[in-house]
Each structure stands twice: as C-alpha cells, then as structure tokens.
XYZ file of C-alpha atoms in Angstrom:
666
model
C -18.746 30.154 7.824
C -16.027 27.671 7.012
C -17.469 24.515 5.504
C -15.761 21.148 5.669
C -16.333 18.127 3.476
C -15.420 15.020 5.466
C -13.844 13.528 2.377
C -14.901 13.814 -1.253
C -15.196 10.031 -1.571
C -16.260 9.208 2.000
C -19.316 11.313 2.800
C -21.852 13.178 0.742
C -22.957 15.670 3.402
C -21.411 19.095 4.029
C -21.042 19.930 7.712
C -20.093 23.094 9.530
C -16.681 23.232 11.186
C -18.578 24.042 14.387
C -20.219 20.636 14.083
C -17.441 18.058 13.929
C -18.684 14.785 12.376
C -19.246 12.076 14.959
C -17.156 8.950 14.493
C -18.338 5.645 15.929
C -17.827 1.975 15.162
C -19.527 -1.323 15.794
C -18.797 -4.923 14.808
C -19.462 -4.077 11.159
C -17.980 -0.715 10.230
C -17.168 2.887 10.937
C -20.215 5.108 11.356
C -19.862 8.808 10.452
C -22.691 11.058 11.613
C -24.928 8.001 11.868
C -24.113 6.680 8.396
C -22.138 3.513 7.716
C -19.080 4.122 5.562
C -16.452 1.877 3.976
C -13.239 3.903 3.865
C -10.241 3.339 1.635
C -7.028 3.973 3.567
C -3.781 4.582 1.723
C -0.322 4.597 3.333
C 2.100 7.401 2.452
C 5.159 8.582 4.373
C 5.420 12.368 4.465
C 9.132 12.278 5.343
C 9.835 10.282 2.171
C 8.363 12.976 -0.126
C 9.648 16.557 -0.621
C 7.356 19.019 1.171
C 6.586 21.052 -1.942
C 5.080 17.934 -3.541
C 2.658 17.129 -0.692
C -0.412 19.031 -1.966
C -0.291 17.419 -5.409
C 0.358 13.929 -4.048
C -2.445 14.067 -1.481
C -4.745 15.238 -4.277
C -3.706 12.254 -6.429
C -4.468 9.901 -3.568
C -7.922 11.376 -3.162
C -8.566 11.169 -6.907
C -7.600 7.502 -6.689
C -10.386 6.953 -4.180
C -8.403 7.120 -0.930
C -10.592 8.546 1.833
C -8.246 8.176 4.821
C -4.487 8.590 4.757
C -2.215 6.488 6.991
C 1.291 7.627 7.815
C 4.197 6.400 9.915
C 6.076 8.948 12.024
C 9.593 7.495 11.982
C 11.408 8.352 15.206
C 14.886 8.384 13.672
C 13.720 10.655 10.862
C 13.033 13.343 13.456
C 15.452 12.580 16.338
C 18.427 10.864 14.762
C 20.620 12.690 17.294
C 19.410 12.512 20.889
C 17.583 15.656 21.923
C 17.745 17.246 18.479
C 14.273 17.141 16.934
C 13.915 18.068 13.284
C 10.534 19.228 12.082
C 11.902 21.113 9.089
C 11.438 20.575 5.349
C 10.002 17.171 4.494
C 10.113 16.259 8.195
C 7.561 18.986 8.983
C 4.681 16.871 10.230
C 2.541 19.862 11.175
C 2.711 21.302 7.668
C 1.847 17.891 6.231
C -1.203 17.637 8.501
C -2.214 21.148 7.408
C -1.975 20.039 3.775
C -4.225 17.074 4.591
C -6.627 19.389 6.402
C -6.804 21.696 3.382
C -7.515 18.638 1.202
C -10.230 17.311 3.580
C -8.203 14.144 4.071
C -8.444 12.393 7.468
C -5.184 10.971 8.817
C -4.284 7.930 10.913
C -0.907 8.556 12.556
C 1.161 5.406 13.104
C 3.436 6.761 15.837
C 5.585 3.787 16.793
C 7.890 3.952 18.693
C 8.651 0.965 16.475
C 7.276 1.257 12.951
C 9.458 -0.898 10.688
C 8.594 0.506 7.234
C 11.995 -0.812 6.033
C 13.646 2.008 7.983
C 16.887 1.648 9.924
C 16.081 -0.136 13.220
C 12.384 0.078 12.370
C 12.601 3.788 13.130
C 14.141 3.550 16.609
C 17.262 5.781 16.690
C 20.672 4.155 17.133
C 21.311 6.100 20.338
C 18.389 4.406 22.111
C 20.255 1.098 21.887
C 23.149 2.590 23.889
C 20.959 3.373 26.920
C 20.739 -0.131 28.322
C 16.940 -0.310 28.133
C 14.745 -3.008 26.669
C 13.048 -1.584 23.603
C 9.364 -2.196 22.872
C 8.750 -3.238 26.468
C 7.358 -1.603 29.586
C 10.897 -0.655 30.523
C 10.696 2.674 32.414
C 13.676 4.165 30.596
C 12.374 3.183 27.161
C 8.940 4.569 28.030
C 10.633 7.769 29.210
C 12.161 8.325 25.776
C 8.918 7.274 24.098
C 7.045 9.865 26.158
C 9.387 12.580 24.923
C 8.785 11.401 21.351
C 4.997 11.453 21.785
C 5.138 14.953 23.309
C 7.016 16.162 20.271
C 4.506 14.561 17.913
C 1.713 16.217 19.919
C 3.252 19.658 19.312
C 2.824 18.948 15.603
C -0.747 17.653 15.880
C -2.044 20.069 18.521
C -5.125 21.868 17.251
C -5.354 19.459 14.313
C -7.092 16.575 16.064
C -10.524 15.484 14.874
C -12.258 17.089 17.859
C -10.695 20.420 16.808
C -12.018 20.096 13.276
C -8.615 18.838 12.118
C -7.656 15.743 10.116
C -6.117 13.449 12.770
C -8.839 10.855 13.251
C -6.947 7.920 14.797
C -3.574 6.649 15.976
C -1.744 3.323 15.826
C 0.674 2.265 18.581
C 3.821 0.290 17.781
C 3.659 -2.249 14.945
C 3.451 -6.041 14.666
C 3.798 -6.356 18.440
C 3.668 -9.928 19.730
C 4.208 -9.276 23.432
C 1.728 -8.321 26.089
C -1.192 -6.039 25.402
C -0.314 -4.069 28.517
C 2.608 -2.496 26.607
C 0.249 -1.193 23.937
C -2.145 0.073 26.594
C 0.732 1.887 28.316
C 1.547 3.628 25.021
C -2.078 4.669 24.665
C -2.119 5.946 28.241
C 0.989 8.049 27.600
C -0.575 9.533 24.460
C -3.835 10.338 26.262
C -2.024 11.940 29.200
C -0.112 14.177 26.786
C -3.323 15.348 25.162
C -4.221 13.012 22.305
C -7.996 12.531 22.273
C -9.125 10.789 19.112
C -12.247 8.954 17.909
C -10.480 5.581 17.844
C -7.096 3.903 18.206
C -5.612 0.917 16.399
C -2.959 -1.775 16.433
C -1.821 -4.341 13.917
C -3.868 -7.511 14.415
C -0.901 -9.778 13.710
C 0.757 -11.679 15.268
C -1.299 -13.017 18.152
C -0.591 -11.068 21.348
C 0.816 -12.844 24.404
C -2.054 -11.264 26.344
C -4.939 -9.206 24.959
C -5.911 -5.566 25.413
C -9.289 -4.716 26.968
C -12.043 -4.847 24.384
C -12.759 -1.572 22.608
C -9.408 0.078 23.382
C -7.499 -0.682 20.167
C -9.119 -1.858 16.938
C -6.953 -4.590 15.329
C -6.193 -4.018 11.647
C -5.000 -6.771 9.337
C -3.122 -7.249 6.084
C -2.086 -9.553 3.249
C 0.483 -9.386 0.466
C 0.947 -11.044 -2.901
C 4.633 -11.731 -2.191
C 7.236 -10.703 0.366
C 10.790 -9.431 0.012
C 11.390 -10.684 3.570
C 11.123 -14.368 2.664
C 14.377 -16.268 3.230
C 13.686 -18.514 0.256
C 14.976 -17.649 -3.222
C 12.236 -19.640 -4.933
C 9.353 -18.169 -6.909
C 6.039 -17.992 -4.964
C 7.762 -19.031 -1.739
C 5.666 -18.853 1.420
C 1.906 -19.079 1.777
C 0.956 -15.806 0.082
C -1.260 -17.857 -2.228
C -3.826 -18.006 0.577
C -4.483 -14.299 0.113
C -6.113 -15.104 -3.247
C -8.833 -17.268 -1.747
C -11.927 -16.094 0.128
C -11.750 -17.104 3.777
C -13.165 -16.197 7.172
C -9.731 -15.980 8.847
C -8.924 -12.272 8.902
C -5.190 -12.219 9.330
C -2.149 -13.402 7.388
C 0.530 -15.874 8.364
C 2.849 -14.613 5.617
C 3.710 -11.093 6.852
C 7.136 -10.500 8.458
C 7.985 -14.192 8.570
C 11.696 -13.353 8.849
C 11.009 -11.774 12.263
C 7.914 -13.583 13.496
C 8.693 -17.069 12.219
C 5.962 -19.593 11.490
C 2.555 -18.292 12.532
C -0.659 -20.189 13.187
C -4.038 -19.130 11.850
C -5.135 -17.751 15.182
C -6.422 -14.354 16.294
C -5.955 -12.742 19.689
C -8.905 -13.647 21.907
C -11.853 -11.338 21.312
C -10.579 -9.805 18.068
C -13.375 -11.345 16.007
C -15.796 -8.970 17.773
C -14.215 -5.945 16.094
C -15.040 -4.702 12.589
C -12.856 -6.316 9.926
C -10.394 -3.599 8.843
C -7.036 -3.770 7.069
C -4.023 -1.462 7.176
C -1.501 -3.453 5.141
C -3.185 -4.813 2.058
C -0.380 -5.073 -0.453
C -0.571 -2.185 -2.893
C 2.798 -3.412 -4.154
C 6.040 -4.770 -2.697
C 9.573 -3.523 -2.177
C 12.643 -5.278 -3.502
C 15.236 -6.395 -0.975
C 18.702 -7.259 -2.225
C 18.208 -11.003 -1.813
C 14.577 -11.145 -3.008
C 13.124 -8.944 -5.754
C 9.436 -9.583 -6.520
C 7.798 -8.096 -9.600
C 4.224 -7.126 -8.717
C 1.430 -7.111 -11.296
C -1.655 -4.842 -11.318
C -3.842 -7.951 -11.043
C -2.146 -8.880 -7.756
C -3.358 -5.766 -5.954
C -6.852 -5.797 -7.459
C -7.404 -9.477 -6.715
C -6.237 -9.066 -3.108
C -8.619 -6.139 -2.614
C -11.672 -7.905 -4.062
C -10.937 -11.039 -2.034
C -10.633 -9.034 1.186
C -13.860 -7.164 0.422
C -15.683 -10.389 -0.392
C -14.334 -11.990 2.782
C -15.998 -9.319 4.910
C -13.511 -6.472 5.225
C -15.158 -3.057 5.520
C -12.047 -0.876 5.435
C -9.387 -1.505 2.807
C -6.044 -0.098 3.906
C -3.176 -0.308 1.395
C 0.506 -0.515 2.240
C 1.908 1.210 0.353
C -0.447 3.371 -1.696
C 2.241 5.972 -2.477
C 5.956 5.212 -2.657
C 8.749 7.572 -1.663
C 12.464 8.298 -1.267
C 14.410 7.952 1.976
C 15.562 11.349 3.302
C 19.146 12.326 4.026
C 20.485 11.416 7.463
C 23.674 11.215 9.461
C 23.594 7.501 8.708
C 21.808 5.752 5.892
C 18.202 5.503 7.059
C 17.374 2.224 5.305
C 17.197 -1.219 6.867
C 20.283 -3.410 6.442
C 21.643 -6.532 8.086
C 24.402 -4.438 9.652
C 22.196 -2.132 11.742
C 21.687 -2.631 15.518
C 18.105 -3.859 15.182
C 15.441 -4.847 12.635
C 18.284 -6.035 10.460
C 16.832 -8.900 8.475
C 17.019 -7.434 4.968
C 19.265 -5.191 2.911
C 17.073 -2.485 1.374
C 17.910 0.276 -1.144
C 19.529 3.395 0.319
C 17.117 5.846 -1.336
C 14.401 4.035 -3.277
C 11.076 3.229 -1.591
C 8.899 3.010 -4.709
C 7.196 -0.166 -3.426
C 5.602 -0.714 -6.875
C 2.644 1.040 -5.215
C -0.356 2.484 -7.119
C 1.471 5.820 -6.966
C 5.200 5.283 -7.230
C 8.244 6.949 -5.737
C 7.752 10.128 -7.769
C 3.957 10.116 -7.726
C 3.760 8.337 -11.082
C 0.548 6.299 -11.417
C 1.001 2.621 -12.174
C -1.827 0.677 -13.886
C -3.374 -0.551 -10.618
C -3.912 3.062 -9.523
C -6.700 3.160 -12.096
C -7.860 -0.449 -11.697
C -8.401 -0.017 -7.967
C -10.333 3.246 -8.477
C -13.434 1.452 -9.722
C -13.491 -0.647 -6.559
C -13.086 2.475 -4.424
C -15.956 4.217 -6.213
C -18.110 1.175 -5.524
C -17.182 1.243 -1.823
C -18.110 4.901 -1.561
C -21.461 4.701 -3.314
C -22.624 1.280 -2.096
C -20.706 0.957 1.172
C -23.685 1.805 3.354
C -25.544 -1.127 1.786
C -22.582 -3.525 1.765
C -21.121 -2.847 5.226
C -23.684 -4.815 7.326
C -23.778 -7.737 4.886
C -22.326 -10.923 6.321
C -19.832 -12.930 4.275
C -20.652 -16.482 3.204
C -18.082 -18.974 1.948
C -19.558 -21.689 -0.274
C -16.076 -22.766 -1.464
C -13.219 -24.473 0.417
C -11.229 -22.048 2.562
C -8.133 -24.191 3.036
C -6.497 -24.696 -0.356
C -3.185 -25.676 -1.845
C -1.093 -23.359 -3.991
C -2.537 -23.031 -7.496
C -5.691 -24.975 -6.589
C -7.721 -24.949 -9.808
C -10.389 -27.453 -8.830
C -13.181 -24.903 -8.320
C -14.175 -21.320 -9.049
C -13.300 -19.134 -6.081
C -16.193 -16.947 -5.008
C -17.917 -15.599 -1.906
C -21.268 -13.993 -1.159
C -22.230 -11.074 1.050
C -25.944 -10.587 1.611
C -28.528 -9.113 3.958
C -32.306 -8.635 3.782
C -32.599 -10.074 0.291
C -29.837 -7.982 -1.321
C -26.305 -9.112 -1.942
C -23.136 -9.264 -3.994
C -21.244 -12.194 -5.490
C -17.456 -11.761 -5.415
C -15.500 -13.778 -7.998
C -11.733 -14.327 -8.163
C -10.338 -16.612 -10.854
C -6.791 -15.332 -10.363
C -3.764 -16.305 -8.308
C -0.348 -14.717 -8.642
C 1.945 -16.662 -10.993
C -0.467 -19.606 -11.132
C -2.264 -20.620 -14.322
C -5.858 -20.832 -13.131
C -8.040 -21.978 -16.008
C -11.316 -20.815 -17.520
C -14.297 -22.164 -15.575
C -17.185 -23.298 -17.776
C -20.868 -23.820 -17.127
C -20.790 -21.884 -13.840
C -24.126 -21.410 -12.045
C -24.073 -18.833 -9.241
C -26.834 -18.132 -6.735
C -27.352 -15.556 -3.986
C -30.379 -14.321 -2.043
C -32.432 -17.085 -3.621
C -31.718 -15.730 -7.115
C -30.046 -17.988 -9.683
C -27.902 -16.328 -12.304
C -27.673 -17.756 -15.841
C -24.895 -20.202 -16.557
C -21.693 -18.415 -17.553
C -18.105 -19.089 -18.499
C -15.592 -17.293 -16.274
C -12.325 -16.637 -18.158
C -8.960 -17.190 -16.528
C -7.844 -14.110 -14.631
C -11.353 -12.733 -14.099
C -11.911 -10.735 -10.902
C -15.338 -9.123 -10.501
C -18.420 -8.450 -8.367
C -22.035 -9.155 -9.425
C -25.065 -7.477 -7.768
C -28.245 -9.255 -6.706
C -31.415 -7.304 -5.844
C -29.614 -3.969 -5.750
C -30.874 -0.646 -7.188
C -33.760 -2.262 -9.042
C -31.462 -4.858 -10.593
C -32.550 -8.429 -9.857
C -29.157 -9.663 -11.032
C -26.443 -8.714 -13.483
C -23.345 -10.333 -14.918
C -21.725 -6.903 -14.849
C -20.075 -5.021 -11.991
C -21.606 -2.046 -10.198
C -19.177 0.877 -10.157
C -21.003 4.003 -8.984
C -24.289 5.797 -8.534
C -24.262 9.562 -9.110
C -27.055 12.020 -9.914
C -29.514 9.164 -10.300
C -27.318 7.384 -12.844
C -26.043 3.854 -12.236
C -22.702 2.951 -13.809
C -21.674 -0.657 -14.434
C -18.599 -2.328 -15.917
C -18.795 -4.949 -18.642
C -16.535 -7.825 -17.572
C -14.265 -8.941 -20.430
C -15.152 -12.409 -21.689
C -18.502 -12.635 -19.868
C -21.614 -11.713 -21.883
C -23.569 -9.040 -20.040
C -27.048 -9.941 -18.869
C -29.004 -7.431 -16.773
C -32.287 -8.667 -15.308
C -34.342 -5.829 -13.869
C -36.790 -6.113 -10.989
C -39.509 -4.811 -13.337
C -39.120 -7.932 -15.485
C -37.038 -6.399 -18.254
C -34.101 -8.624 -19.265
C -31.200 -7.307 -21.327
C -29.018 -10.000 -22.857
C -25.728 -9.599 -24.682
C -25.609 -5.872 -23.922
C -22.521 -4.017 -25.159
C -20.752 -1.159 -23.382
C -21.973 2.246 -24.597
C -20.012 4.632 -22.368
C -21.197 7.462 -20.140
C -23.419 9.232 -22.676
C -25.946 6.558 -23.687
C -27.776 4.342 -21.166
C -28.447 0.703 -21.974
C -31.727 0.904 -20.055
C -33.343 3.851 -18.304
C -30.653 5.171 -15.910
C -28.147 2.322 -16.337
C -24.868 2.957 -18.157
C -22.548 0.125 -19.180
C -18.838 0.962 -19.435
C -15.777 -0.847 -20.701
C -13.031 -1.505 -18.145
C -10.890 1.474 -19.118
C -13.790 3.922 -18.858
C -14.838 2.407 -15.517
C -11.330 2.842 -14.115
C -11.181 6.510 -15.189
C -14.773 7.418 -14.302
C -15.225 10.953 -12.852
C -11.572 11.916 -13.236
C -11.446 15.634 -13.983
C -9.207 15.163 -16.984
C -7.683 12.357 -18.966
C -4.026 11.690 -18.121
C -1.659 13.469 -20.491
C 0.124 11.284 -23.012
C 3.853 11.449 -22.276
C 6.180 12.885 -24.887
C 9.043 10.414 -25.129
C 12.446 11.965 -25.743
C 15.677 10.026 -26.178
C 18.468 11.017 -23.788
C 22.142 10.829 -24.734
C 24.468 8.775 -22.563
C 28.084 7.616 -22.766
C 29.841 4.691 -21.180
C 33.055 6.064 -19.717
C 34.335 3.060 -17.786
C 33.922 -0.691 -17.780
C 33.264 -2.503 -14.526
C 36.182 -4.102 -12.737
C 36.253 -7.753 -11.700
C 33.273 -9.075 -9.758
C 33.351 -8.635 -6.007
C 32.480 -11.465 -3.618
C 28.855 -11.362 -2.483
C 28.725 -11.947 1.269
C 25.987 -13.538 3.354
C 24.892 -11.295 6.197
C 24.120 -11.957 9.841
C 20.558 -12.961 8.965
C 21.587 -15.557 6.406
C 20.774 -13.752 3.154
C 22.945 -11.955 0.615
C 24.252 -8.498 1.510
C 23.902 -5.573 -0.871
C 27.088 -4.048 -2.288
C 28.495 -1.260 -0.129
C 29.759 2.181 -1.119
C 33.298 0.958 -1.818
C 32.046 -1.587 -4.351
C 30.688 1.204 -6.561
C 34.230 2.452 -7.086
C 34.624 -0.576 -9.382
C 31.215 -0.331 -11.063
C 30.580 0.442 -14.729
C 30.172 4.201 -15.183
C 27.921 6.089 -17.618
C 27.381 9.805 -18.021
C 23.896 11.041 -18.902
C 23.541 14.393 -20.666
C 20.283 16.081 -19.717
C 18.511 17.963 -22.510
C 17.362 21.555 -22.110
C 13.691 21.312 -21.189
C 11.066 22.150 -18.627
C 11.756 19.512 -15.999
C 8.440 19.804 -14.201
C 6.618 16.486 -14.345
C 9.342 14.821 -16.447
C 10.592 11.359 -15.514
C 13.969 9.987 -16.528
C 13.571 6.298 -17.383
C 16.686 4.131 -17.459
C 16.211 0.675 -18.981
C 19.195 -1.348 -17.893
C 20.426 -4.780 -16.906
C 22.610 -5.195 -13.845
C 22.686 -6.053 -10.165
C 22.392 -2.616 -8.536
C 22.373 0.837 -10.117
C 23.077 4.167 -8.454
C 22.491 7.650 -9.841
C 24.592 10.659 -8.809
C 24.292 14.426 -9.287
C 27.487 16.411 -8.710
C 28.929 13.402 -6.893
C 25.936 13.088 -4.551
C 23.816 9.917 -4.458
C 20.246 10.769 -5.462
C 18.745 7.387 -6.423
C 19.416 3.656 -6.392
C 17.733 0.573 -7.755
C 17.859 -3.168 -7.113
C 17.248 -4.576 -10.584
C 14.131 -6.752 -10.975
C 13.231 -6.190 -14.620
C 11.586 -2.783 -14.167
C 13.307 0.409 -15.347
C 14.981 2.808 -12.937
C 13.120 6.134 -12.677
C 13.976 9.612 -11.463
C 11.889 12.798 -11.256
C 13.943 15.527 -12.939
C 12.130 18.325 -11.095
C 14.018 17.290 -7.953
C 17.395 18.143 -9.484
C 19.271 21.406 -8.835
C 18.799 23.840 -11.712
C 22.532 23.827 -12.507
C 22.662 20.021 -12.883
C 23.246 19.248 -16.556
C 24.843 15.815 -16.323
C 24.226 12.747 -14.203
C 26.481 9.829 -13.443
C 25.109 6.290 -13.477
C 27.033 3.436 -11.844
C 26.006 -0.166 -12.399
C 27.384 -3.237 -10.640
C 27.187 -6.218 -13.023
C 25.158 -9.360 -12.520
C 27.201 -12.391 -11.523
C 26.805 -16.091 -12.147
C 24.734 -18.090 -9.653
C 23.908 -15.133 -7.418
C 22.183 -15.973 -4.093
C 19.287 -13.745 -5.142
C 15.686 -14.319 -6.254
C 15.022 -12.492 -9.521
C 11.568 -12.236 -11.055
C 10.928 -13.972 -14.372
C 10.843 -10.503 -16.028
C 14.497 -9.874 -15.172
C 17.266 -10.592 -17.688
C 19.873 -12.310 -15.517
C 22.561 -12.595 -18.173
C 25.942 -11.956 -16.560
C 27.339 -8.458 -16.876
C 25.553 -5.139 -17.284
C 24.258 -2.843 -19.985
C 22.194 0.271 -20.523
C 19.586 -0.515 -23.146
C 18.249 3.013 -23.547
C 17.410 6.129 -21.570
C 14.413 8.328 -22.264
C 12.640 11.317 -20.825
C 8.885 11.012 -20.478
C-alpha cells in the first residue's frame, strides 16, 4: 500500500493514501488530522526554474524547513499568444506538481489572473488589454478569458488535488486586490464550477477591500518586508518598513506595493481579525529595481520572522524563498515602465534572485540556515505555541530606530509560554540593553544584558524547563536541543529545582543535563541536515577586456517618475569582456563575477542569459545551464555615472566608470 508522509517537517504521522489527511482551521491555526500545526510556506516559481532542476530544488526547500510550497501561475508565461497555451518544459505545471507530490510537499497555487511577481503586466498577457475589457473586475469579457485560464490550470492539477491524495492543498485568487470582495468570490465560484475542490482558499489581506467577502470563504494572508524596491524615494530606509521590526497586534503592512496602492492606513477589512494570523509575503529577501537597489542582510529575514511569530502569526510564508530566472518569451517577460500595465518599476530582464534564502540558481545564502532553526522549532513546538495568545508589554507605535526600550513580546497559555526578543532593526544602530528583567507566566527570569542585534526566543514552563536564557530548537527521540545565544550567559532552571548557570554549548553528543543538549548557533542552524555543505573549490577564471565603454548615455525618467533601465541598444556601447571557461565538470559550479558598474549582461553565443543591476553583490551564473559547446562568454557592463537618480546600498562602490575586479568558479 502506498504510504504518504504529509510533510517531513509538518506532521509526524504516516497515513495511508486511502485516508487523505483532514485539513481544518480555526481562529488560531491549521489543524491536520486533529493536530494543530504551524506550517512554513516558501514561495517558488516553477516557470522561473529549469524543469530538470525541480526535484533538487524542492528537496532543498524541504531541508530548509519549508512544509508548504506557494507558487504563482503567471498567465503570460503560459498564454503569451491568445489561444496558444504552453505547458512544455519549465512551463509544465503538471510535472511540477508531480515533483511536489513525489516529495510530499503540499502546494498553494496562486492563480491570478493578476499575480504581479515583477512579471510583465503582473502576468496578464498583452493581448488581453486589446479586448476592451476592464481587467481585475467583474467584467463579463475579462471573466470569460479568466475562465479559460482556470480551465487550463485545472487540466494540470486534475487528479492532484488534496482530496485525490495529491499536493494541491489551497488556492489564492488575484493579488493585492483593493476592490470589491464580490470579484474575488466570482473567481472562487469559477474555480469551483470548473472542478477545484480544496481544503481552503486564500487572498492577500492587504490592502483593505472596498467590501468584504463572506466570512470563511477566503483566508486573508499578510506580509512585511525589510525594504522595498518599489519605493519612489532614493533615500536609505525610506518608507515605514521599520515597523516590521517591532512586535505589534496589527497584522498587515502599510509598506507593501506603495507605488501602486499609495498611502495605506493601519486598518484591516472588517471581520479579518477572526481568521488565523497567516502570512504569505514575509520578506525572505528583496529584488533590485533599476532605480532602487536594496542590499538585504541575513538578520533582516530572521528578525522579521521572529517578530511575526512573536506577534501571533501561526503560518510563516516567505516571498521569495527560492529565486529564479525569467523564461524566454516573445516579449521580455519582466516588469518595466513601458509595458501596458503594472509598469511602476524597471526590473532585470532575466534575474529574479530576490536575495532569497535559496537564490536564483538554488545557492543557499546565510539566512537559509539561520531560518532553519526557527522552522525546526515551529515543527516540534507548534502544537504548543499555536493556541498561545500574543501579549505586547512594549509600545507598538514607534519611530524609526527607536532605541528607548528592549523590544519583546510574550505568547502564553495555561502556564506555559515563550518570550520573543528582537534587539535589531535594519540599518539602525540599536544598542545593548543592560539589566533587563523579563517575566512571563508568573516566572521572573534573572537579570540579563541583551547585546545589540540579538534576536531570540526564551521558553517558560516548557518541557520540564521552568525558564531558560537559551532558545529551544527541536525535540527528537526524547532529546531536547537548545541554542546558546551569543553574548547572553546561559541559565537553565529546571522544574525539578536543578539550576544550571553559565552553561557552555557542548554539541549534539553530550547533554548539559539529562536529555538537554546545548548547541552553538552554527550547529543549531545545521541540525539534522543529512550532510554538511561541501566547501567550494575556488578557481580563478581568465577574462579579457576587449572594448572600452563609449560615452555615457542619458538616463531617462519613465512614465512612473523613476529612472529607466538601459535598453538593448545601450549595450552596443557598453564595455565588453570575454570570459574563457575552463575545462571542468560544470555540475553545481557557479561563476561569480565581482564587478563595479551600473548594469551587467552576460551572453552565450550572442544570446542573453543573465543580467544584473549592481548593488554591491557579485553577479552569479550556474554553469550547468550552458550548452556543452559554450567555451566563452561575453560580459557587457554599462558604467556608473555621476549623480545617478538611483538608490545604491552602502555596500556598493559608486565610483564612476566600470571594472571587473575578478571572476572565479566556485
């Protein structure tokens, strides 16, 4: 009999395929087969990753602690030409869902018709705008074309819905809709009439709807980011993203999509507070637009996640968790200011790395590992944490960089609880907090000093631990694993009266007391991984500058009042380098180009394969994607100019001109 594991990091019980796990929800959480769970949802776009890479990338997501996968289905990726649907190659949604099924990975399909995702027109094909209909409205003609789209998506998902024992567990309709809820309900009705029958359905909980949907029909999901490429300002830390680093009861964000939605009030659609607090767009990173190029730090993502968890969220959904590369199309499939719709930002033609935990080529960035320890905690202690109510002893309305108090929140129920601490805010110098006395569930912790940058969670009356100034990570085979927080002496007070003070991390082999193991941060982040990541072999790559750049071109301001990216013709005057590829096994090898410039493009046999808006990070390319006969690449770099109307991160070298510093293979 075929056996199915709901998800390695979501449920501990094996169930027969004949007995599909029940999925329910209440005001607190999802409930799988009667057990509360706290899923980790990671966004990945199948059509932005070559099909042959899907199995390995889904496996990496699961190893990172992702227990549900979210995925846009971009309309113009599959019907760029009216009536011609492409489900081939990396557009093959059915094969992708089969890969997820084989990996025991549930999937939330975000089916549009409008998705955004920094795709041309937000995913709506150009030809739709020639039909004279009002898009994203209850316009009969627009709904006619949407119905055709949904029918096509159903052919891919048929037999793979949750009720069939397949992976498709839920569906989101449209994205960031601010009109009437009746439009979203019409989309749901169309999907149901076609044959979609799923455990639950969702919508983005921002902005406030003009009129609500009936309660229970669509669960609102929220988000927050550390920074936004969409901001019109060219100043560092523009906008109110700083609020995402403070614990607060307000679920939503007023910083997302401000270029389209304008100024937003801290207000939810009526009735939304009765739903469980879930997110779908917690910033796992951030893209770079031409006019605004944030540099995201690992601490940004981890701090956001801990703050959301401490504020009461019981499903952490990251956007993005895995970056990608835009596929080939008749037109460029990226968002620009020159497209018919959703034209607020000029985005790279190919690159959609997003500085996510797993990058464009599946390369893990540091926060892939940092976030793992939080995901392990959610799996092993989620049933306990999920019904705990959040308490906010600190101010919830703060100014940017507010350093007047230690930011913390408490979640507790029936005498057990957790204290969530965040002494970090992006690009703000929060200071060390001394002589801190924390209390939860009537238990006072010893006075501690909380170093600047500290983000952690302390348990109170959990697993026989009265309190600890260390973070719970996991519980497996009767063993309890904890992380020693750098800069905070570890005290573990047991319910049996035993008190351990000044305990040092001993690793996974030697307990500090009975079944309790204390780990350093690195070991905690890599706990239970099957194998340690291989150390890359760095190899220098030869390159030659064959042409200097011509005179600077004039940077234009686009229709939405920000700088436009250089167009194809401008690269005819760019600096040109040739890169000689060494003979080697290309599987798993990344080409890293450390350069300074405005925009770089990489070509193979005259064909554009990669591009990069410079923000201080190197340009990367996965060599395994190259044709076997490709032995030389061409790199074109447009120089930096003086006084560019562009926000560059502090890590970027904005000296005028361009240069390649070095190129390596790793």
